[in-house]
Tab-separated table of C-alpha atoms in Angstrom:
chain	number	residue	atom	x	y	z
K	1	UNK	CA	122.237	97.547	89.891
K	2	UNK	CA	126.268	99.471	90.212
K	3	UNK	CA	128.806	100.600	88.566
K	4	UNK	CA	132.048	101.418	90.050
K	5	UNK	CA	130.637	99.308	92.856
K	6	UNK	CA	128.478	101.836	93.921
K	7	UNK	CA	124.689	101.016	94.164
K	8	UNK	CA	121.942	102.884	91.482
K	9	UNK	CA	119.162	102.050	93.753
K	10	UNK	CA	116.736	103.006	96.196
K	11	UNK	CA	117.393	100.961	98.901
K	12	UNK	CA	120.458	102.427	99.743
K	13	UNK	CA	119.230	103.020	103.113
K	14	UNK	CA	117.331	99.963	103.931
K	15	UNK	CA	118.450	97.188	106.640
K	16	UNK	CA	120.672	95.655	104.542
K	17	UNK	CA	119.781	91.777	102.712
K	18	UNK	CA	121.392	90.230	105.036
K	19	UNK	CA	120.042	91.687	108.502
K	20	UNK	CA	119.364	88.738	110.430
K	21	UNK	CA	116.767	90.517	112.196
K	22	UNK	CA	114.659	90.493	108.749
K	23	UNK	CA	113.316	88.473	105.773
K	24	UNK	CA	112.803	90.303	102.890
K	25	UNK	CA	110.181	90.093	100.230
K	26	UNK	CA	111.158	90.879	96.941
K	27	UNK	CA	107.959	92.160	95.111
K	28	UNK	CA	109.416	94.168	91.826
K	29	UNK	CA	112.481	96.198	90.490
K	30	UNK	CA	111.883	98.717	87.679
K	31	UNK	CA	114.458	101.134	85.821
K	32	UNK	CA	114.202	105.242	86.261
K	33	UNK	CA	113.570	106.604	82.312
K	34	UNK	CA	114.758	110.898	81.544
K	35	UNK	CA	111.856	112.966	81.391
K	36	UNK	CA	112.760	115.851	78.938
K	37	UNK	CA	111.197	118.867	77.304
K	38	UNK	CA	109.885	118.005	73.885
K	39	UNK	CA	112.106	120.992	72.989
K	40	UNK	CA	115.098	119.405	74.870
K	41	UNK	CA	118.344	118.911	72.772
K	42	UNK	CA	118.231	115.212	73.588
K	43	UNK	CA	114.745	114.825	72.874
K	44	UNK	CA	115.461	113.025	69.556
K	45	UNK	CA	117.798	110.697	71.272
K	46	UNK	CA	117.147	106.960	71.540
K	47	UNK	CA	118.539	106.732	75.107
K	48	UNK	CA	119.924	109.667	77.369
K	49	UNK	CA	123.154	109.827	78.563
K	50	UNK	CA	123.197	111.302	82.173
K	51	UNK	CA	126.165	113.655	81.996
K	52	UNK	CA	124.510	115.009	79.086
K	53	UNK	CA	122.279	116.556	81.491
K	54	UNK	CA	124.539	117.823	84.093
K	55	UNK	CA	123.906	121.439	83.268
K	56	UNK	CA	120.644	121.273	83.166
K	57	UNK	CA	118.144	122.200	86.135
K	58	UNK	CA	116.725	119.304	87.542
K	59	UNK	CA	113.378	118.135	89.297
K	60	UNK	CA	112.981	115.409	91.207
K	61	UNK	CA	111.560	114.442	94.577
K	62	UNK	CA	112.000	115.235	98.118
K	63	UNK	CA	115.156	114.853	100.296
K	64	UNK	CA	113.961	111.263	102.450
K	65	UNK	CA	112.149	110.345	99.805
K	66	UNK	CA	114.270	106.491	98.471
K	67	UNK	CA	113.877	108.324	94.940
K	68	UNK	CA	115.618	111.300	95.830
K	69	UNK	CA	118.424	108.803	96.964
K	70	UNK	CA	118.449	107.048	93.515
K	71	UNK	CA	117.986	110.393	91.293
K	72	UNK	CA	121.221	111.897	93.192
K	73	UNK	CA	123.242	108.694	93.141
K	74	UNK	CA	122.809	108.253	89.441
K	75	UNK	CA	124.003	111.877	89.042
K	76	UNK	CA	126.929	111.727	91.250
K	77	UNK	CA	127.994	108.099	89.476
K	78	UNK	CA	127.482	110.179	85.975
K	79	UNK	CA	129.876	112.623	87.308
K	80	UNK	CA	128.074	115.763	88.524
K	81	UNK	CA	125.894	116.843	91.513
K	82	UNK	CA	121.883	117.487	89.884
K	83	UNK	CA	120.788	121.012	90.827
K	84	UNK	CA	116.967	120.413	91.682
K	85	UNK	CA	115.371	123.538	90.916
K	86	UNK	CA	111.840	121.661	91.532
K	87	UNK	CA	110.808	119.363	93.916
K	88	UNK	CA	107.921	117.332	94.573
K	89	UNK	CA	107.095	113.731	95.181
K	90	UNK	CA	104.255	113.440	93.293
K	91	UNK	CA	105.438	112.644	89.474
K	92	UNK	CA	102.366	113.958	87.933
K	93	UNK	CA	104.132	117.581	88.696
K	94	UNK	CA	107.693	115.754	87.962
K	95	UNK	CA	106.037	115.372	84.690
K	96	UNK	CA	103.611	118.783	84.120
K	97	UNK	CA	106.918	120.753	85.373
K	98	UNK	CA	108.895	119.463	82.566
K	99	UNK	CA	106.566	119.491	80.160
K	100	UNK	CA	106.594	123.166	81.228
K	101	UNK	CA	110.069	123.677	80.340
K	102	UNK	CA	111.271	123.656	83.292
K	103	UNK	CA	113.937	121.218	83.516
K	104	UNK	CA	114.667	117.220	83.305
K	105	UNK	CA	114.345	114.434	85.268
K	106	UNK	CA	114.258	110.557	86.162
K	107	UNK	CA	110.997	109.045	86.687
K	108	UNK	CA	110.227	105.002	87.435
K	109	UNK	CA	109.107	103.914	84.733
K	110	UNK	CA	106.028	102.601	86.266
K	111	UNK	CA	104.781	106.077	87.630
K	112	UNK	CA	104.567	107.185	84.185
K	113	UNK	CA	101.969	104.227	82.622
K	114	UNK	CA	98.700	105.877	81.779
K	115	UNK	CA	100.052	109.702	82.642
K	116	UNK	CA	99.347	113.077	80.383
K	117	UNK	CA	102.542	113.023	78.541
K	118	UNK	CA	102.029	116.087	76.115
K	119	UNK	CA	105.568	118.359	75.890
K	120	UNK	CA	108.110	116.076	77.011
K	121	UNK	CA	109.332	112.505	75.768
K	122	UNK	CA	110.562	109.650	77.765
K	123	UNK	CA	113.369	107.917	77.359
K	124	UNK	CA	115.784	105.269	78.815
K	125	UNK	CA	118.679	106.120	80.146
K	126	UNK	CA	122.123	105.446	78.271
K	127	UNK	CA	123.989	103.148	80.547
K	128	UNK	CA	123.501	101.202	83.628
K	129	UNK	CA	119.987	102.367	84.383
K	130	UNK	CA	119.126	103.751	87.918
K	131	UNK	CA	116.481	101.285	89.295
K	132	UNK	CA	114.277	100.935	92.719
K	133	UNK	CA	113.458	97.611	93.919
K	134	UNK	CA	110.029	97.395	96.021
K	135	UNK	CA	110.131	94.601	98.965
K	136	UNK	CA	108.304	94.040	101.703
K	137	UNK	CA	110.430	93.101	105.095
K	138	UNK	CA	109.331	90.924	108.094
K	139	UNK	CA	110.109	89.930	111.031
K	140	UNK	CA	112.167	87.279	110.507
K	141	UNK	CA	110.064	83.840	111.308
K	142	UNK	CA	106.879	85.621	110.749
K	143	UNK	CA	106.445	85.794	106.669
K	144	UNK	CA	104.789	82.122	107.769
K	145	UNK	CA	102.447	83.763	110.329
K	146	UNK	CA	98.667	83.012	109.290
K	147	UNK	CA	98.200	86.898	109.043
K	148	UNK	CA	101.295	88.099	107.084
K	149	UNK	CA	101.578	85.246	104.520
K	150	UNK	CA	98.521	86.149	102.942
K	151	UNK	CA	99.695	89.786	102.565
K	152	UNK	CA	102.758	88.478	101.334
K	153	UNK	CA	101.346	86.472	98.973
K	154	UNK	CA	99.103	89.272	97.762
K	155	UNK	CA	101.536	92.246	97.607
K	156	UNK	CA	103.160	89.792	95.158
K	157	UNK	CA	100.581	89.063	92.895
K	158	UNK	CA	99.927	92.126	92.795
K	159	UNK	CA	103.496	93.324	91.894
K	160	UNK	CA	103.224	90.460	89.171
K	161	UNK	CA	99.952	92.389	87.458
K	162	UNK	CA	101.508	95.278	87.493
């Protein structure tokens, strides 16, 4: 997903789609929703606009974590540099930290299904939606190995139940 040309996602520094070295599997792509405080002046809002929250400290994963890359890149294409206050790559703190007041954030939406949501409301974000596509790469010439094509085949059904 872009805007401006510039990529919203997390692959930003994969091998590229067309690295002949490489086949690549695509498995799933899912969109980033705000995480706010319940008491959060957007919190009644159907969808967030990002540069709404440029003031606002921020939490959000690691530096080399891919979801770093797409938190920061949605910021910068909303107009503003996040200032992560919190980090952590495990979004059950994303989430508790928020819900603690302590500032916003962008969470796939898929780490939040079945999560303690109590003080803080998701919602999707206003716009083109940051997004972080899941593949698996090979080898190229070996996704038909006897080995990997059953993994493959797997990690995508498995994409497909969830």
């Amino acid at each position: 997903v872009g805007t401006g040309g510039r990529r919203l996602s997390s692959d930003r520094g994969a091998p590229s789609a067309d690295d002949p070295r490489l086949t690549h599997v695509s498995l799933y792509a899912e969109p980033f929703d705000a995480v706010v405080p319940v008491t959060h002046r957007l919190a009644e809002s159907a969808e967030v606009p990002l540069a709404e929250l440029a003031k606002d400290p921020w939490i959000g994963p690691y530096p080399g974590n891919p979801c770093h890359d797409v938190v920061v890149l949605a910021c910068e294409s909303a107009g503003f540099q996040p200032r992560l206050e919190h980090s952590s790559d495990d979004f059950r703190a994303v989430v508790a930290l928020a819900s603690a007041d302590a500032g916003v954030a962008l969470v796939p939406r898929s780490a939040l299904r079945g999560m303690d949501l109590t003080g803080v409301v998701v919602r999707p974000v206003d716009g083109v939606a940051p997004t972080r596509r899941v593949f698996a790469s090979v080898r190229r010439g070996a996704e038909e190995h006897p080995l990997i094509r059953p993994v493959l085949q797997a990690l995508g059904e498995a994409a497909t139940r969830a």
